[in-house]
């Protein structure tokens, strides 16, 4: 019997366009019981959100464009967050 699980990939891009460059990411793999740590110097898994889509990732959340101009010098969250998912077979370690 097939055991399907969800993988989540959160990509932060330089603007709201899926073809803009990726500046950060997080990955959560529900198909594995092993959580591998993210290293600081780990390269981006994809250069753009569009590259991830072409590799089978589905966008399930598009970034909100509600931020106001004039706050450029304030520390805040990364603004352009795309949430993507992939459904895969459960890995058996």
CSV table of N, CA and C in Angstrom, one decimal:
chain,number,residue,atom,x,y,z
A,1,UNK,N,0.8,-1.2,0.0
A,1,UNK,CA,0.0,0.0,0.0
A,1,UNK,C,0.9,1.3,0.0
A,2,UNK,N,0.5,2.2,-0.8
A,2,UNK,CA,1.3,3.5,-0.9
A,2,UNK,C,1.0,4.3,0.3
A,3,UNK,N,2.1,4.9,0.9
A,3,UNK,CA,2.0,5.8,2.0
A,3,UNK,C,2.5,7.2,1.5
A,4,UNK,N,1.6,8.1,1.2
A,4,UNK,CA,2.0,9.4,0.6
A,4,UNK,C,2.1,10.4,1.8
A,5,UNK,N,3.1,11.2,1.7
A,5,UNK,CA,3.4,12.2,2.7
A,5,UNK,C,3.7,13.6,2.0
A,6,UNK,N,3.6,14.6,2.7
A,6,UNK,CA,3.8,16.0,2.2
A,6,UNK,C,5.2,16.5,2.6
A,7,UNK,N,5.8,17.2,1.6
A,7,UNK,CA,7.0,17.9,1.8
A,7,UNK,C,6.6,19.4,1.6
A,8,UNK,N,7.2,20.3,2.5
A,8,UNK,CA,6.9,21.7,2.4
A,8,UNK,C,8.3,22.4,2.1
A,9,UNK,N,8.2,23.3,1.2
A,9,UNK,CA,9.4,24.2,0.8
A,9,UNK,C,9.0,25.6,0.9
A,10,UNK,N,9.6,26.4,1.8
A,10,UNK,CA,9.3,27.8,1.9
A,10,UNK,C,10.4,28.5,1.2
A,11,UNK,N,10.1,29.2,0.1
A,11,UNK,CA,11.1,30.0,-0.6
A,11,UNK,C,10.9,31.5,-0.4
A,12,UNK,N,11.9,32.2,0.0
A,12,UNK,CA,11.8,33.7,0.1
A,12,UNK,C,12.5,34.3,-1.1
A,13,UNK,N,11.8,35.1,-1.8
A,13,UNK,CA,12.4,35.7,-3.1
A,13,UNK,C,12.6,37.2,-2.9
A,14,UNK,N,13.3,37.8,-3.9
A,14,UNK,CA,13.6,39.2,-3.8
A,14,UNK,C,12.4,40.1,-4.1
A,15,UNK,N,11.4,39.6,-4.8
A,15,UNK,CA,10.1,40.3,-5.0
A,15,UNK,C,9.0,39.3,-5.2
A,16,UNK,N,7.8,39.8,-5.5
A,16,UNK,CA,6.6,38.9,-5.6
A,16,UNK,C,6.5,38.1,-6.9
A,17,UNK,N,7.4,38.2,-7.8
A,17,UNK,CA,7.4,37.4,-9.0
A,17,UNK,C,8.0,36.0,-8.8
A,18,UNK,N,7.3,35.0,-9.3
A,18,UNK,CA,7.9,33.6,-9.2
A,18,UNK,C,9.2,33.5,-9.9
A,19,UNK,N,9.6,34.4,-10.8
A,19,UNK,CA,10.9,34.2,-11.5
A,19,UNK,C,12.0,35.1,-11.0
A,20,UNK,N,11.7,35.7,-9.8
A,20,UNK,CA,12.7,36.5,-9.1
A,20,UNK,C,13.7,35.6,-8.3
A,21,UNK,N,14.9,36.1,-8.0
A,21,UNK,CA,15.9,35.3,-7.4
A,21,UNK,C,15.5,34.9,-5.9
A,22,UNK,N,15.9,33.7,-5.5
A,22,UNK,CA,15.6,33.2,-4.2
A,22,UNK,C,16.7,33.7,-3.2
A,23,UNK,N,16.2,34.2,-2.1
A,23,UNK,CA,17.2,34.8,-1.1
A,23,UNK,C,17.2,34.0,0.2
A,24,UNK,N,16.3,33.0,0.4
A,24,UNK,CA,16.3,32.2,1.6
A,24,UNK,C,15.3,31.1,1.4
A,25,UNK,N,15.4,30.1,2.3
A,25,UNK,CA,14.5,29.0,2.3
A,25,UNK,C,14.4,28.2,3.6
A,26,UNK,N,13.4,27.4,3.7
A,26,UNK,CA,13.2,26.4,4.8
A,26,UNK,C,12.6,25.2,4.1
A,27,UNK,N,12.9,24.0,4.6
A,27,UNK,CA,12.4,22.7,4.0
A,27,UNK,C,11.9,21.9,5.2
A,28,UNK,N,10.7,21.3,5.0
A,28,UNK,CA,10.2,20.4,6.0
A,28,UNK,C,9.7,19.1,5.3
A,29,UNK,N,10.3,18.0,5.7
A,29,UNK,CA,10.0,16.7,4.9
A,29,UNK,C,9.2,15.8,5.8
A,30,UNK,N,7.9,15.7,5.5
A,30,UNK,CA,7.0,14.8,6.2
A,30,UNK,C,7.1,13.3,5.7
A,31,UNK,N,8.0,13.1,4.8
A,31,UNK,CA,8.1,11.7,4.3
A,31,UNK,C,9.2,11.0,5.0
A,32,UNK,N,10.0,11.6,5.8
A,32,UNK,CA,11.1,11.0,6.5
A,32,UNK,C,11.0,11.3,8.0
A,33,UNK,N,11.4,10.3,8.8
A,33,UNK,CA,11.5,10.4,10.3
A,33,UNK,C,12.8,11.1,10.7
A,34,UNK,N,13.7,11.3,9.8
A,34,UNK,CA,15.0,11.9,10.1
A,34,UNK,C,14.9,13.4,9.6
A,35,UNK,N,15.2,14.3,10.6
A,35,UNK,CA,15.2,15.7,10.3
A,35,UNK,C,16.7,16.1,10.1
A,36,UNK,N,17.1,16.4,8.9
A,36,UNK,CA,18.5,16.9,8.7
A,36,UNK,C,18.6,18.4,9.0
A,37,UNK,N,19.6,18.8,9.7
A,37,UNK,CA,19.8,20.2,10.1
A,37,UNK,C,20.2,21.0,8.8
A,38,UNK,N,19.7,22.3,8.8
A,38,UNK,CA,20.1,23.2,7.8
A,38,UNK,C,21.4,23.9,8.1
A,39,UNK,N,22.3,23.8,7.3
A,39,UNK,CA,23.6,24.4,7.5
A,39,UNK,C,23.5,25.9,7.0
A,40,UNK,N,24.3,26.8,7.6
A,40,UNK,CA,24.3,28.2,7.2
A,40,UNK,C,24.7,28.4,5.8
A,41,UNK,N,25.7,27.6,5.3
A,41,UNK,CA,26.3,27.8,4.0
A,41,UNK,C,25.6,26.9,3.0
A,42,UNK,N,24.5,26.3,3.3
A,42,UNK,CA,23.8,25.4,2.3
A,42,UNK,C,23.3,26.2,1.1
A,43,UNK,N,23.6,25.8,-0.1
A,43,UNK,CA,23.1,26.6,-1.2
A,43,UNK,C,21.6,26.5,-1.4
A,44,UNK,N,21.0,27.5,-2.0
A,44,UNK,CA,19.6,27.5,-2.3
A,44,UNK,C,19.2,26.2,-3.1
A,45,UNK,N,18.1,25.6,-2.8
A,45,UNK,CA,17.7,24.4,-3.6
A,45,UNK,C,17.3,24.8,-5.0
A,46,UNK,N,16.8,26.0,-5.2
A,46,UNK,CA,16.3,26.5,-6.5
A,46,UNK,C,16.7,28.0,-6.6
A,47,UNK,N,17.0,28.4,-7.8
A,47,UNK,CA,17.4,29.8,-8.0
A,47,UNK,C,16.1,30.7,-8.0
A,48,UNK,N,15.0,30.1,-8.4
A,48,UNK,CA,13.7,30.9,-8.4
A,48,UNK,C,12.6,29.9,-8.0
A,49,UNK,N,11.4,30.5,-7.7
A,49,UNK,CA,10.2,29.7,-7.4
A,49,UNK,C,9.8,29.0,-8.7
A,50,UNK,N,9.9,29.7,-9.8
A,50,UNK,CA,9.6,29.0,-11.1
A,50,UNK,C,10.4,27.8,-11.3
A,51,UNK,N,11.7,27.8,-11.0
A,51,UNK,CA,12.5,26.6,-11.1
A,51,UNK,C,12.0,25.4,-10.3
A,52,UNK,N,11.5,25.8,-9.0
A,52,UNK,CA,10.9,24.7,-8.2
A,52,UNK,C,9.6,24.2,-8.8
A,53,UNK,N,8.8,25.1,-9.3
A,53,UNK,CA,7.6,24.6,-10.0
A,53,UNK,C,7.9,23.7,-11.1
A,54,UNK,N,8.9,24.0,-11.9
A,54,UNK,CA,9.3,23.2,-13.0
A,54,UNK,C,9.8,21.8,-12.6
A,55,UNK,N,10.2,21.7,-11.3
A,55,UNK,CA,10.7,20.4,-10.7
A,55,UNK,C,9.6,19.7,-10.0
A,56,UNK,N,8.3,20.2,-10.1
A,56,UNK,CA,7.2,19.4,-9.5
A,56,UNK,C,6.6,20.0,-8.3
A,57,UNK,N,7.2,21.1,-7.7
A,57,UNK,CA,6.7,21.7,-6.5
A,57,UNK,C,5.4,22.5,-6.9
A,58,UNK,N,4.4,22.4,-6.0
A,58,UNK,CA,3.2,23.2,-6.3
A,58,UNK,C,3.1,24.4,-5.3
A,59,UNK,N,2.8,25.6,-5.8
A,59,UNK,CA,2.6,26.7,-5.0
A,59,UNK,C,1.3,26.6,-4.2
A,60,UNK,N,1.3,26.7,-2.9
A,60,UNK,CA,0.1,26.7,-2.1
A,60,UNK,C,-0.2,28.0,-1.4
A,61,UNK,N,0.8,28.9,-1.4
A,61,UNK,CA,0.6,30.2,-0.8
A,61,UNK,C,1.5,31.2,-1.6
A,62,UNK,N,0.9,32.2,-2.0
A,62,UNK,CA,1.6,33.3,-2.8
A,62,UNK,C,1.8,34.5,-1.8
A,63,UNK,N,2.9,35.2,-1.9
A,63,UNK,CA,3.1,36.3,-0.9
A,63,UNK,C,2.0,37.4,-1.0
A,64,UNK,N,1.7,37.9,0.2
A,64,UNK,CA,0.8,39.0,0.3
A,64,UNK,C,1.5,40.3,0.0
A,65,UNK,N,0.9,41.2,-0.7
A,65,UNK,CA,1.6,42.5,-1.1
A,65,UNK,C,1.1,43.7,-0.2
A,66,UNK,N,0.9,43.4,1.1
A,66,UNK,CA,0.3,44.4,2.0
A,66,UNK,C,1.3,45.4,2.7
A,67,UNK,N,2.6,45.2,2.5
A,67,UNK,CA,3.6,46.0,3.1
A,67,UNK,C,3.6,47.5,2.6
A,68,UNK,N,3.8,48.4,3.5
A,68,UNK,CA,3.8,49.8,3.1
A,68,UNK,C,5.2,50.3,2.9
A,69,UNK,N,5.3,51.2,1.9
A,69,UNK,CA,6.6,51.9,1.7
A,69,UNK,C,7.0,52.8,2.8
A,70,UNK,N,8.2,53.1,3.0
A,70,UNK,CA,8.7,54.0,4.0
A,70,UNK,C,9.2,53.2,5.2
A,71,UNK,N,9.2,51.9,5.2
A,71,UNK,CA,9.7,51.1,6.4
A,71,UNK,C,11.0,50.4,6.0
A,72,UNK,N,11.7,50.9,5.0
A,72,UNK,CA,12.9,50.2,4.5
A,72,UNK,C,14.0,50.0,5.5
A,73,UNK,N,14.0,50.8,6.5
A,73,UNK,CA,15.1,50.7,7.5
A,73,UNK,C,14.7,49.9,8.8
A,74,UNK,N,13.5,49.4,8.8
A,74,UNK,CA,13.1,48.7,10.0
A,74,UNK,C,13.4,47.2,9.8
A,75,UNK,N,13.7,46.5,10.9
A,75,UNK,CA,13.9,45.1,10.8
A,75,UNK,C,12.6,44.4,10.9
A,76,UNK,N,12.4,43.4,10.0
A,76,UNK,CA,11.1,42.7,9.9
A,76,UNK,C,11.3,41.3,9.3
A,77,UNK,N,10.2,40.6,9.0
A,77,UNK,CA,10.3,39.3,8.4
A,77,UNK,C,10.6,39.5,6.9
A,78,UNK,N,11.0,38.4,6.3
A,78,UNK,CA,11.3,38.4,4.9
A,78,UNK,C,9.9,38.4,4.2
A,79,UNK,N,9.8,39.4,3.3
A,79,UNK,CA,8.5,39.8,2.8
A,79,UNK,C,7.9,38.9,1.8
A,80,UNK,N,8.6,38.4,0.8
A,80,UNK,CA,8.1,37.6,-0.3
A,80,UNK,C,8.2,36.1,-0.1
A,81,UNK,N,7.3,35.5,0.7
A,81,UNK,CA,7.3,34.1,1.1
A,81,UNK,C,6.4,33.3,0.2
A,82,UNK,N,6.9,32.4,-0.5
A,82,UNK,CA,6.2,31.4,-1.3
A,82,UNK,C,6.2,30.1,-0.5
A,83,UNK,N,5.0,29.4,-0.3
A,83,UNK,CA,5.0,28.1,0.3
A,83,UNK,C,4.6,27.1,-0.8
A,84,UNK,N,5.5,26.1,-1.0
A,84,UNK,CA,5.3,25.1,-2.0
A,84,UNK,C,5.2,23.7,-1.3
A,85,UNK,N,4.5,22.8,-2.0
A,85,UNK,CA,4.4,21.4,-1.5
A,85,UNK,C,4.6,20.4,-2.6
A,86,UNK,N,5.0,19.3,-2.2
A,86,UNK,CA,5.2,18.1,-3.0
A,86,UNK,C,4.7,16.9,-2.3
A,87,UNK,N,3.9,16.0,-2.9
A,87,UNK,CA,3.4,14.8,-2.3
A,87,UNK,C,4.3,13.7,-2.8
A,88,UNK,N,4.9,13.0,-1.9
A,88,UNK,CA,5.9,11.9,-2.2
A,88,UNK,C,5.6,10.6,-1.4
A,89,UNK,N,6.2,9.5,-1.8
A,89,UNK,CA,6.1,8.3,-1.1
A,89,UNK,C,6.9,8.4,0.2
A,90,UNK,N,6.4,7.8,1.3
A,90,UNK,CA,7.1,7.8,2.6
A,90,UNK,C,8.4,7.1,2.4
A,91,UNK,N,9.5,7.7,2.9
A,91,UNK,CA,10.7,7.0,2.8
A,91,UNK,C,10.8,6.0,4.0
A,92,UNK,N,11.5,4.9,3.8
A,92,UNK,CA,11.6,3.9,4.9
A,92,UNK,C,13.1,3.8,5.2
A,93,UNK,N,13.5,4.6,6.3
A,93,UNK,CA,14.9,4.5,6.8
A,93,UNK,C,15.1,3.4,7.7
